[in-house]
């Protein structure tokens, strides 16, 4: 498995670490406890604009916990305690002045299992515009169409916009959820194993989509499919038991990992 | 190895015995027969009741033309000289009570349901649920006395023009009685909306209330409406509270502050009195009962249709 990755990477060995892009998320000394369970341990990560950052690691290592912390969806879990800081564009996401609703309009999220609203396809995408007070009909229509196009699902749904979203296939529902999270033109897109519930064809579609979206959005994607991480990401963070073992360019992580545990993991020796 | 074999063979020999004496599975044939008989008895009883209702209703319409029953606007069965049987006043009385009950129960019931399913912590739910179950278990005659001896005097102390028997007090108390129905079915409807769907909304920057109001409630709407229809159906059929606190004056007036009579309380009045068998008054309770039956049947069917649609959603 690792071999295949190596081969592909050999074709273009030098990944130009172009001019350093601005930092979107800066996590420093972040810890998180579920009750007594220490789930994130001293996380330090810097994520940059218009890059795809993959988070990989075995089940239960804290990938979802971390990504849910980034948009504070973790607040919904009772008895959670955090320490350290996470800054989104220089603003402390835990501070009282930064409303959690605002954070979530800047940072969209796509979940592991597609979770469309039991509403029409159109209303699914228009929902966030409506709750944030955008009433202009023309603008709403434009945004809905554009988001559906960006999510590569427009052609499949343009003639059935007013049908219930539950009539779509799983892969279509997931792309609808991506469209939904793009409607507010967010800055960052968080994706927690967005393809784990999808068939291979839909998975490929979503992967291509991530590749295109990267032009406009910073993407942080959790995956436990290492080939996926290798295919689509610029940077990769390897999590193990709540710690970041290694964080570097994807090329480096997959071809010249500096920690033996990373090497073990990507060569499939555990996990 | 050896012990294993002997054990197995001894179990097998037990099974041999079981099947040899022919008793095995004998009950299996009787059980469905018994169950069918039980089902048949209950269906037959229901059919019997409806048939009696229909037959006696026909007897009534032999004495009183059906046109009078539906077009006459006065209900004076006890008049010595000129008895009139126009159902309208009893329907108006029933609807007045139902309306007040609905106005009381729907907002409170929905608020409680939304609170319990969306906001309350486990601890609060643990306390509130048994309280509501007790509310649902209180005998309606107790509610009746509560209306007459507590709510009515309270209303009269605030608004002295309200009479001793009126629509407001029993209406409110019938409303209190049906709150648990609204709450429990609406909570069921709301909690069947997947958490993941709510999270989808919160992750878009919606507040908790926006998520409740624009995602959870619309998703549960048909279940919520079904709960309201079912609760109103109970209000229509409610008997004790109105018999005790609403009075016994059949009137088609829409006034809420004076004595009235509902379909159910008329039936109670007659069965409690001494209307002889075979008299017109005696038959009239069947005609009224049948009308009531049509009302509640319609409501229940409506509730069922609505909630079926809702179950298909997920
Ligand atoms: N709601 C929760 N309450 C308590 N412990 C949790 C909760 N969610 C996750 N955990 C624990 O935190 C650890 C990390 O979980 P998670 O972030 O979901 O892992 P991953 O997404 O990498 O598989 C696991 O040990 C898991 O059991
Ligand atoms: Mg996970």
Coordinates of C-alpha atoms and ligand atoms in Angstrom, one line a residue:
Chain A
X1 CA 0.0 0.0 0.0
X2 CA 2.7 2.4 1.0
X3 CA 4.6 1.3 -2.1
X4 CA 1.9 2.5 -4.4
X5 CA 2.0 5.8 -2.7
X6 CA 5.8 6.0 -3.1
X7 CA 5.6 5.3 -6.7
X8 CA 3.1 8.0 -7.4
X9 CA 5.1 10.5 -5.5
X10 CA 8.3 9.7 -7.4
X11 CA 6.6 11.0 -10.5
X12 CA 6.8 14.5 -9.1
X13 CA 9.4 14.3 -6.4
X14 CA 9.7 17.9 -5.5
X15 CA 6.6 19.5 -3.9
X16 CA 7.4 23.1 -4.1
X17 CA 6.7 24.5 -0.6
X18 CA 5.6 27.8 -2.3
X19 CA 5.6 31.0 -0.4
X20 CA 4.2 30.3 3.0
X21 CA 0.5 31.1 3.0
X22 CA -1.3 32.9 5.8
X23 CA -2.2 30.9 8.9
X24 CA -5.9 30.0 9.3
X25 CA -5.9 27.9 12.4
X26 CA -3.2 28.0 15.0
X27 CA -3.5 25.4 17.7
X28 CA -1.1 25.6 20.6
X29 CA -0.8 23.5 23.7
X30 CA -4.4 22.3 23.3
X31 CA -5.7 19.6 25.6
X32 CA -9.2 18.1 25.9
X33 CA -10.8 15.8 28.4
X34 CA -14.0 13.9 28.2
X35 CA -14.7 13.7 32.0
X36 CA -11.4 12.0 33.1
X37 CA -10.5 10.7 29.7
X38 CA -7.6 12.8 28.3
X39 CA -8.5 12.7 24.6
X40 CA -6.3 15.4 23.1
X41 CA -2.8 15.9 24.5
X42 CA -0.8 19.0 23.9
X43 CA -1.7 19.6 20.3
X44 CA 0.3 22.1 18.4
X45 CA -0.6 22.6 14.7
X46 CA -0.6 25.4 12.2
X47 CA -3.0 25.2 9.3
X48 CA -2.6 27.4 6.3
X49 CA -4.9 29.1 3.8
X50 CA -6.1 27.3 0.7
X51 CA -4.3 24.1 1.6
X52 CA -5.8 20.7 2.2
X53 CA -4.7 19.4 5.6
X54 CA -5.3 15.7 6.2
X55 CA -5.6 14.3 9.7
X56 CA -4.9 10.6 9.8
X57 CA -4.5 8.0 12.5
X58 CA -6.1 4.9 13.9
X59 CA -9.6 4.7 15.2
X60 CA -10.1 6.4 18.6
X61 CA -6.9 8.5 18.4
X62 CA -8.9 11.8 18.6
X63 CA -9.3 12.9 15.0
X64 CA -13.0 13.7 15.3
X65 CA -12.5 15.2 18.7
X66 CA -10.0 17.6 17.3
X67 CA -11.9 18.6 14.2
X68 CA -15.1 19.1 16.3
X69 CA -13.1 21.4 18.6
X70 CA -12.1 23.6 15.7
X71 CA -15.7 24.8 15.2
X72 CA -16.7 24.1 18.7
X73 CA -19.2 21.4 17.9
X74 CA -17.5 19.7 20.8
X75 CA -19.5 22.1 23.1
X76 CA -22.5 19.8 22.5
X77 CA -20.8 17.0 24.4
X78 CA -21.4 17.3 28.2
X79 CA -18.5 17.3 30.6
X80 CA -15.8 18.4 28.1
X81 CA -12.9 20.5 29.4
X82 CA -10.2 22.1 27.3
X83 CA -7.0 24.0 27.9
X84 CA -4.5 25.7 25.6
X85 CA -5.5 28.0 22.8
X86 CA -6.9 27.6 19.3
X87 CA -6.8 30.7 17.2
X88 CA -8.9 31.1 14.0
X89 CA -7.3 34.0 12.0
X90 CA -5.8 35.3 15.2
X91 CA -9.0 35.2 17.2
X92 CA -9.2 32.9 20.2
X93 CA -12.2 30.6 19.4
X94 CA -12.9 30.0 23.1
X95 CA -13.1 33.6 24.0
X96 CA -16.5 35.1 25.0
X97 CA -16.2 37.9 22.4
X98 CA -16.1 35.3 19.6
X99 CA -19.7 34.0 19.3
X100 CA -19.8 30.3 18.4
X101 CA -22.4 31.0 15.8
X102 CA -20.1 33.4 14.0
X103 CA -17.2 30.9 14.1
X104 CA -19.5 28.4 12.5
X105 CA -20.5 30.7 9.7
X106 CA -16.8 31.2 8.9
X107 CA -16.0 27.5 9.2
X108 CA -18.3 25.0 7.5
X109 CA -18.5 21.4 8.4
X110 CA -19.3 18.2 6.6
X111 CA -20.1 15.1 8.7
X112 CA -19.2 11.5 8.4
X113 CA -22.7 10.4 7.6
X114 CA -24.7 12.6 5.2
X115 CA -27.3 14.5 7.3
X116 CA -29.5 16.6 5.0
X117 CA -32.5 18.3 6.5
X118 CA -35.9 16.7 5.7
X119 CA -36.6 19.6 3.4
X120 CA -36.3 20.1 -0.4
X121 CA -33.0 20.1 -2.1
X122 CA -33.3 23.9 -2.6
X123 CA -34.2 24.6 1.0
X124 CA -31.3 22.5 2.3
X125 CA -28.9 24.9 0.6
X126 CA -30.9 28.0 1.2
X127 CA -31.3 27.2 4.9
X128 CA -28.2 28.9 6.2
X129 CA -28.8 32.0 4.1
X130 CA -32.3 32.2 5.5
X131 CA -31.3 31.9 9.1
X132 CA -28.7 34.5 8.7
X133 CA -31.3 36.9 7.4
X134 CA -30.5 36.9 3.7
X135 CA -33.9 37.5 2.1
X136 CA -33.1 38.8 -1.4
X137 CA -34.7 36.1 -3.6
X138 CA -32.3 36.6 -6.4
X139 CA -29.3 36.4 -4.2
X140 CA -30.6 33.2 -2.5
X141 CA -31.2 31.6 -5.9
X142 CA -27.7 32.6 -7.1
X143 CA -26.0 31.2 -4.0
X144 CA -28.0 28.0 -4.1
X145 CA -27.1 27.4 -7.7
X146 CA -23.5 28.3 -7.3
X147 CA -23.1 26.1 -4.2
X148 CA -24.7 23.1 -6.0
X149 CA -22.4 23.7 -8.9
X150 CA -19.3 23.9 -6.7
X151 CA -20.4 20.7 -5.0
X152 CA -20.6 19.0 -8.5
X153 CA -24.2 18.0 -8.0
X154 CA -26.1 20.8 -9.9
X155 CA -26.6 18.7 -13.1
X156 CA -28.1 15.8 -11.1
X157 CA -30.6 17.9 -9.2
X158 CA -31.3 21.0 -11.2
X159 CA -34.6 19.5 -12.4
X160 CA -35.8 18.4 -9.0
X161 CA -34.7 21.2 -6.7
X162 CA -38.0 21.1 -4.9
X163 CA -38.1 17.4 -4.2
X164 CA -37.2 16.1 -0.8
X165 CA -33.5 15.6 -0.2
X166 CA -34.2 12.2 1.3
X167 CA -34.9 11.0 -2.2
X168 CA -31.2 11.4 -3.2
X169 CA -28.6 8.6 -3.0
X170 CA -26.1 8.6 -0.2
X171 CA -23.3 10.0 -2.4
X172 CA -25.6 12.7 -3.7
X173 CA -26.8 13.5 -0.2
X174 CA -23.2 14.0 0.9
X175 CA -22.5 16.3 -2.0
X176 CA -25.7 18.2 -1.1
X177 CA -24.3 18.6 2.4
X178 CA -21.1 19.9 1.0
X179 CA -23.1 22.4 -1.1
X180 CA -25.1 23.3 2.0
X181 CA -21.9 24.1 3.9
X182 CA -20.6 26.2 1.0
X183 CA -23.7 28.4 0.8
X184 CA -22.3 31.0 3.2
X185 CA -19.0 31.1 1.3
X186 CA -17.1 30.0 4.4
X187 CA -13.3 30.4 4.8
X188 CA -12.6 26.9 6.0
X189 CA -14.2 23.6 5.4
X190 CA -14.0 20.9 8.0
X191 CA -14.7 17.4 6.8
X192 CA -14.8 14.4 9.1
X193 CA -14.3 11.2 7.1
X194 CA -16.8 12.5 4.5
X195 CA -16.5 9.5 2.3
X196 CA -16.5 6.7 4.8
X197 CA -20.2 6.0 4.2
X198 CA -20.0 6.3 0.5
X199 CA -19.5 3.8 -2.4
X200 CA -16.2 4.0 -4.4
X201 CA -17.6 6.1 -7.2
X202 CA -19.1 8.7 -4.9
X203 CA -15.9 8.7 -3.0
X204 CA -13.9 9.5 -6.1
X205 CA -16.4 12.4 -6.9
X206 CA -16.0 13.9 -3.4
X207 CA -12.2 13.6 -3.6
X208 CA -12.2 15.4 -7.0
X209 CA -14.4 18.0 -5.4
X210 CA -12.0 18.6 -2.5
X211 CA -9.3 19.1 -5.1
X212 CA -11.3 21.8 -6.8
X213 CA -12.6 23.4 -3.7
X214 CA -9.0 23.9 -2.5
X215 CA -8.7 26.8 -5.0
X216 CA -11.1 28.8 -2.8
X217 CA -11.3 27.2 0.6
X218 CA -8.9 26.0 3.2
X219 CA -9.9 22.4 3.9
X220 CA -9.2 20.2 6.9
X221 CA -10.2 16.6 6.3
X222 CA -10.1 13.6 8.6
X223 CA -9.7 10.3 6.9
X224 CA -8.5 6.9 7.9
X225 CA -8.0 6.0 4.3
X226 CA -4.3 6.8 3.9
X227 CA -4.4 6.6 0.1
X228 CA -7.0 9.3 0.2
X229 CA -4.9 11.5 2.4
X230 CA -2.0 11.0 0.0
X231 CA -4.1 11.7 -3.0
X232 CA -5.8 14.9 -1.9
X233 CA -3.8 16.7 0.8
X234 CA -0.9 19.1 1.0
X235 CA -0.1 18.6 4.7
X236 CA -0.8 15.6 6.8
X237 CA -1.0 15.3 10.6
X238 CA -0.6 11.9 12.1
X239 CA -2.5 11.4 15.3
X240 CA -1.9 8.6 17.8
X241 CA -3.5 8.2 21.2
X242 CA -4.5 11.9 21.3
X243 CA -1.1 13.2 20.4
X244 CA 0.2 14.6 17.1
X245 CA 3.1 12.3 16.3
X246 CA 4.1 14.0 13.1
X247 CA 2.9 17.0 11.1
X248 CA 4.5 17.8 7.8
X249 CA 3.9 18.0 4.0
X250 CA 2.0 15.0 2.8
X251 CA 5.0 14.1 0.6
X252 CA 7.3 14.0 3.5
X253 CA 4.9 12.0 5.8
X254 CA 4.3 9.4 3.2
X255 CA 7.8 9.1 1.7
X256 CA 10.3 10.1 4.4
X257 CA 8.5 10.0 7.8
X258 CA 10.8 11.0 10.6
X259 CA 9.0 9.1 13.3
X260 CA 9.1 5.3 13.2
X261 CA 5.4 5.1 14.4
X262 CA 4.4 7.2 11.4
X263 CA 6.2 4.8 9.2
X264 CA 4.6 1.8 10.9
X265 CA 1.2 3.3 10.4
X266 CA 1.4 4.3 6.8
X267 CA 3.0 1.0 5.9
X268 CA -0.1 -0.6 7.4
X269 CA 1.7 -2.3 10.3
X270 CA -1.0 -1.2 12.7
X271 CA -4.3 0.7 12.7
Chain B
X1 CA -13.7 -35.8 24.7
X2 CA -15.4 -38.8 26.2
X3 CA -17.4 -36.9 28.7
X4 CA -18.5 -34.6 25.9
X5 CA -19.8 -37.4 23.9
X6 CA -21.8 -39.0 26.8
X7 CA -23.2 -35.6 27.6
X8 CA -24.3 -35.1 24.1
X9 CA -25.9 -38.5 23.8
X10 CA -27.7 -38.0 27.1
X11 CA -29.2 -34.7 25.8
X12 CA -30.1 -36.5 22.6
X13 CA -31.8 -39.2 24.6
X14 CA -33.8 -36.5 26.4
X15 CA -34.8 -35.1 23.1
X16 CA -35.8 -38.6 21.9
X17 CA -38.1 -39.0 24.8
X18 CA -39.6 -35.5 24.2
X19 CA -40.5 -36.4 20.6
X20 CA -41.5 -40.0 21.2
X21 CA -44.4 -39.3 23.6
X22 CA -46.0 -37.0 21.0
X23 CA -46.6 -34.1 23.4
X24 CA -44.1 -31.8 21.8
X25 CA -45.6 -28.8 20.0
X26 CA -49.1 -29.6 20.9
X27 CA -49.7 -26.1 22.4
X28 CA -48.5 -24.5 19.2
X29 CA -51.8 -25.4 17.5
X30 CA -54.0 -24.1 20.3
X31 CA -52.2 -20.8 20.9
X32 CA -53.2 -19.1 17.6
X33 CA -56.8 -20.4 18.1
X34 CA -56.9 -18.8 21.5
X35 CA -55.4 -15.6 20.3
X36 CA -57.8 -15.5 17.4
X37 CA -60.8 -16.0 19.8
X38 CA -59.6 -13.1 21.9
X39 CA -59.3 -10.9 18.9
X40 CA -62.7 -12.0 17.6
X41 CA -64.4 -11.2 20.9
X42 CA -63.1 -7.7 21.0
X43 CA -64.0 -7.1 17.4
X44 CA -67.4 -8.6 17.9
X45 CA -68.0 -6.4 20.9
X46 CA -67.0 -3.3 19.0
X47 CA -69.3 -4.2 16.2
X48 CA -72.1 -5.0 18.6
X49 CA -71.7 -1.6 20.3
X50 CA -71.8 0.3 16.9
X51 CA -74.7 -1.8 15.7
X52 CA -76.7 -1.1 18.9
X53 CA -75.9 2.6 18.4
X54 CA -77.1 2.5 14.8
X55 CA -80.3 0.5 15.5
X56 CA -81.4 2.7 18.4
X57 CA -80.5 5.7 16.4
X58 CA -82.9 4.5 13.7
X59 CA -85.6 4.0 16.3
X60 CA -85.1 7.6 17.3
X61 CA -85.4 8.8 13.8
X62 CA -88.7 6.9 13.4
X63 CA -90.1 9.2 16.1
X64 CA -88.3 12.4 15.2
X65 CA -87.5 13.2 11.6
X66 CA -83.8 13.4 10.8
X67 CA -84.3 16.8 9.2
X68 CA -85.5 18.2 12.6
X69 CA -82.5 16.7 14.3
X70 CA -80.1 18.5 12.0
X71 CA -82.0 21.7 11.1
X72 CA -83.8 22.6 14.3
X73 CA -81.8 25.0 16.4
X74 CA -83.2 24.2 19.8
X75 CA -82.9 21.2 22.1
X76 CA -85.8 20.9 24.5
X77 CA -86.4 17.2 25.0
X78 CA -88.0 17.7 28.4
X79 CA -90.6 20.2 27.3
X80 CA -94.1 18.8 28.2
X81 CA -95.9 20.6 25.5
X82 CA -93.5 21.1 22.6
X83 CA -90.3 18.9 22.7
X84 CA -87.8 19.9 20.1
X85 CA -84.7 17.9 19.1
X86 CA -82.3 20.0 17.2
X87 CA -78.7 18.8 17.9
X88 CA -77.1 22.1 17.1
X89 CA -77.0 23.5 20.7
X90 CA -75.3 20.3 21.9
X91 CA -72.7 20.5 19.1
X92 CA -72.1 24.2 19.8
X93 CA -71.6 23.4 23.5
X94 CA -69.2 20.7 22.7
X95 CA -67.2 22.8 20.3
X96 CA -67.0 25.7 22.8
X97 CA -65.5 23.5 25.4
X98 CA -63.2 21.9 22.8
X99 CA -62.1 25.3 21.6
X100 CA -61.2 26.6 25.1
X101 CA -59.5 23.3 25.9
X102 CA -57.4 23.6 22.7
X103 CA -56.5 27.2 23.4
X104 CA -55.3 26.1 26.8
X105 CA -53.6 22.8 25.9
X106 CA -51.9 23.5 22.6
X107 CA -49.6 26.3 23.6
X108 CA -48.7 24.8 27.0
X109 CA -48.4 21.3 25.7
X110 CA -46.2 22.3 22.8
X111 CA -44.0 24.5 25.0
X112 CA -43.6 21.6 27.5
X113 CA -42.8 19.2 24.7
X114 CA -40.2 21.5 23.1
X115 CA -38.7 22.1 26.5
X116 CA -38.5 18.4 27.3
X117 CA -37.2 17.2 24.0
X118 CA -34.8 20.1 23.1
X119 CA -33.7 21.8 26.3
X120 CA -34.3 19.9 29.5
X121 CA -31.4 18.1 31.1
X122 CA -31.9 14.4 31.9
X123 CA -32.5 15.3 35.6
X124 CA -35.4 17.7 34.8
X125 CA -37.0 15.2 32.4
X126 CA -36.8 12.6 35.1
X127 CA -38.9 14.7 37.3
X128 CA -41.3 16.2 34.8
X129 CA -42.2 13.0 33.0
X130 CA -43.7 11.2 36.1
X131 CA -45.6 14.4 37.0
X132 CA -47.2 14.4 33.6
X133 CA -48.0 10.8 33.8
X134 CA -49.8 11.4 37.1
X135 CA -51.7 14.3 35.4
X136 CA -52.8 11.8 32.8
X137 CA -53.9 9.3 35.4
X138 CA -56.1 11.6 37.5
X139 CA -59.7 10.4 37.3
X140 CA -61.7 12.9 35.3
X141 CA -64.3 13.3 38.1
X142 CA -61.5 14.8 40.2
X143 CA -60.8 17.3 37.4
X144 CA -64.5 18.0 37.4
X145 CA -64.5 19.0 41.1
X146 CA -61.3 20.9 40.6
X147 CA -63.1 22.9 37.9
X148 CA -66.2 23.5 40.0
X149 CA -64.7 24.2 43.4
X150 CA -61.4 25.9 42.4
X151 CA -61.3 27.2 38.9
X152 CA -64.8 28.6 38.7
X153 CA -64.6 30.5 42.0
X154 CA -61.2 31.9 40.9
X155 CA -62.6 33.1 37.5
X156 CA -65.7 34.5 39.2
X157 CA -63.6 36.5 41.7
X158 CA -61.8 38.1 38.8
X159 CA -64.8 38.4 36.5
X160 CA -67.9 38.6 38.6
X161 CA -70.2 38.5 35.5
X162 CA -69.3 34.9 34.9
X163 CA -72.0 32.5 36.0
X164 CA -71.5 29.5 38.3
X165 CA -71.8 27.2 35.3
X166 CA -69.9 28.3 32.2
X167 CA -67.7 27.2 29.3
X168 CA -64.5 28.8 30.5
X169 CA -63.7 26.8 33.6
X170 CA -64.5 23.3 32.4
X171 CA -62.9 24.3 29.1
X172 CA -59.6 25.2 30.8
X173 CA -59.7 22.1 33.0
X174 CA -60.4 19.8 30.0
X175 CA -57.4 21.5 28.4
X176 CA -55.3 20.7 31.5
X177 CA -56.5 17.1 31.2
X178 CA -55.4 16.7 27.6
X179 CA -52.0 18.4 28.0
X180 CA -50.2 15.1 28.7
X181 CA -51.6 13.7 25.4
X182 CA -50.2 16.7 23.5
X183 CA -46.9 16.5 25.3
X184 CA -46.1 12.8 25.1
X185 CA -47.0 12.4 21.4
X186 CA -45.2 15.7 20.5
X187 CA -42.1 14.6 22.5
X188 CA -42.1 11.3 20.6
X189 CA -42.4 13.2 17.3
X190 CA -39.6 15.6 18.2
X191 CA -37.2 13.0 19.5
X192 CA -37.5 11.0 16.3
X193 CA -35.8 13.8 14.5
X194 CA -32.2 12.6 14.3
X195 CA -29.6 14.4 16.3
X196 CA -27.4 14.5 13.3
X197 CA -29.9 16.7 11.5
X198 CA -29.9 19.2 14.4
X199 CA -26.1 19.2 14.3
X200 CA -26.2 20.0 10.6
X201 CA -28.1 23.1 11.5
X202 CA -25.9 24.1 14.4
X203 CA -22.8 23.7 12.3
X204 CA -24.1 26.3 9.9
X205 CA -24.2 28.8 12.7
X206 CA -27.8 28.5 13.6
X207 CA -28.6 29.0 17.3
X208 CA -30.3 26.4 19.3
X209 CA -33.7 28.1 19.0
X210 CA -33.3 28.6 15.2
X211 CA -32.5 24.9 15.0
X212 CA -35.5 23.9 17.1
X213 CA -37.9 26.3 15.2
X214 CA -36.7 25.8 11.7
X215 CA -35.4 22.2 11.6
X216 CA -36.8 20.1 14.5
X217 CA -40.3 21.4 14.6
X218 CA -40.9 21.3 10.8
X219 CA -39.5 17.8 10.7
X220 CA -41.8 16.7 13.5
X221 CA -44.8 18.7 12.3
X222 CA -47.1 16.0 11.2
X223 CA -46.5 14.1 14.5
X224 CA -47.2 17.3 16.4
X225 CA -50.4 18.0 14.5
X226 CA -51.5 14.4 15.0
X227 CA -51.0 14.8 18.8
X228 CA -53.2 17.9 18.8
X229 CA -56.0 16.3 16.8
X230 CA -56.0 13.3 19.1
X231 CA -56.0 15.5 22.2
X232 CA -58.9 17.5 20.8
X233 CA -60.7 14.3 20.1
X234 CA -60.4 13.4 23.7
X235 CA -61.7 16.9 24.6
X236 CA -64.8 16.3 22.4
X237 CA -65.6 13.1 24.2
X238 CA -64.8 14.3 27.7
X239 CA -67.8 13.8 30.0
X240 CA -67.3 14.1 33.7
X241 CA -65.7 17.6 33.8
X242 CA -68.4 19.2 31.6
X243 CA -71.2 17.3 33.4
X244 CA -70.0 18.8 36.7
X245 CA -68.9 22.3 35.8
X246 CA -70.6 23.4 32.5
X247 CA -74.2 23.2 33.5
X248 CA -77.1 21.7 31.6
X249 CA -78.6 24.4 29.5
X250 CA -78.5 23.5 25.8
X251 CA -77.8 26.7 23.9
X252 CA -76.5 27.5 20.5
X253 CA -75.3 30.9 21.7
X254 CA -71.6 31.4 21.4
X255 CA -71.3 33.1 24.8
X256 CA -68.7 31.5 27.0
X257 CA -69.8 32.9 30.4
X258 CA -73.1 31.1 30.9
X259 CA -74.4 27.5 31.4
X260 CA -74.3 25.2 28.4
X261 CA -74.7 21.5 27.6
X262 CA -72.5 19.3 25.5
X263 CA -73.4 16.0 23.8
X264 CA -71.7 14.0 26.5
X265 CA -73.2 15.8 29.4
X266 CA -76.7 15.5 27.8
X267 CA -76.2 11.7 27.7
X268 CA -75.1 11.7 31.4
X269 CA -78.1 13.8 32.3
X270 CA -80.6 11.4 30.7
X271 CA -78.9 8.2 31.9
X272 CA -78.7 9.6 35.4
X273 CA -82.4 10.6 35.3
X274 CA -85.5 8.4 34.9
X275 CA -86.3 8.5 31.2
X276 CA -88.2 5.3 30.7
X277 CA -87.2 2.7 28.2
X278 CA -88.6 3.3 24.8
X279 CA -89.4 6.9 25.3
X280 CA -88.2 9.5 22.7
X281 CA -85.8 10.9 25.2
X282 CA -84.3 7.4 25.8
X283 CA -83.7 6.9 22.1
X284 CA -82.3 10.5 21.7
X285 CA -79.2 9.6 23.7
X286 CA -78.3 7.1 21.0
X287 CA -78.8 9.6 18.2
X288 CA -76.6 12.1 20.2
X289 CA -74.1 9.3 21.0
X290 CA -73.9 8.4 17.3
X291 CA -73.2 12.0 16.3
X292 CA -70.5 12.1 19.0
X293 CA -69.1 8.9 17.6
X294 CA -68.9 10.3 14.1
X295 CA -67.0 13.3 15.5
X296 CA -64.4 11.4 17.3
X297 CA -64.1 8.8 14.6
X298 CA -63.3 11.5 12.1
X299 CA -60.7 13.1 14.4
X300 CA -59.0 9.8 15.1
X301 CA -58.8 8.9 11.5
X302 CA -57.4 12.3 10.7
X303 CA -54.8 11.9 13.4
X304 CA -53.9 8.5 12.1
X305 CA -53.5 9.7 8.5
X306 CA -51.4 12.6 9.5
X307 CA -49.1 10.5 11.7
X308 CA -48.7 7.8 9.1
X309 CA -47.4 10.5 6.7
X310 CA -45.0 11.5 9.4
X311 CA -43.6 8.0 10.0
X312 CA -42.6 7.8 6.4
X313 CA -40.3 10.7 6.7
X314 CA -37.3 8.8 8.2
Ligands
LIG1 N1 -18.7 11.9 23.7 C1 -17.6 11.2 24.2 N2 -17.5 11.0 25.5 C2 -16.5 10.3 26.0 N3 -15.5 9.9 25.3 C3 -15.4 10.1 24.0 C4 -16.5 10.8 23.4 N4 -16.3 10.9 22.0 C5 -15.0 10.3 21.9 N5 -14.6 9.8 23.0 C6 -13.3 9.1 23.2 O1 -12.3 10.0 22.8 C7 -11.3 9.3 22.1 C8 -11.1 9.9 20.7 O2 -12.3 9.7 20.0 P1 -12.6 10.3 18.5 O3 -12.1 11.7 18.5 O4 -14.0 10.0 18.1 O5 -11.6 9.3 17.7 P2 -11.4 9.2 16.1 O6 -12.3 10.1 15.4 O7 -10.0 9.4 15.8 O8 -11.8 7.7 15.8 C9 -11.7 7.8 22.0 O9 -11.1 7.1 23.0 C10 -13.2 7.9 22.4 O10 -13.6 6.7 23.1
LIG2 MG1 -13.9 9.8 14.0

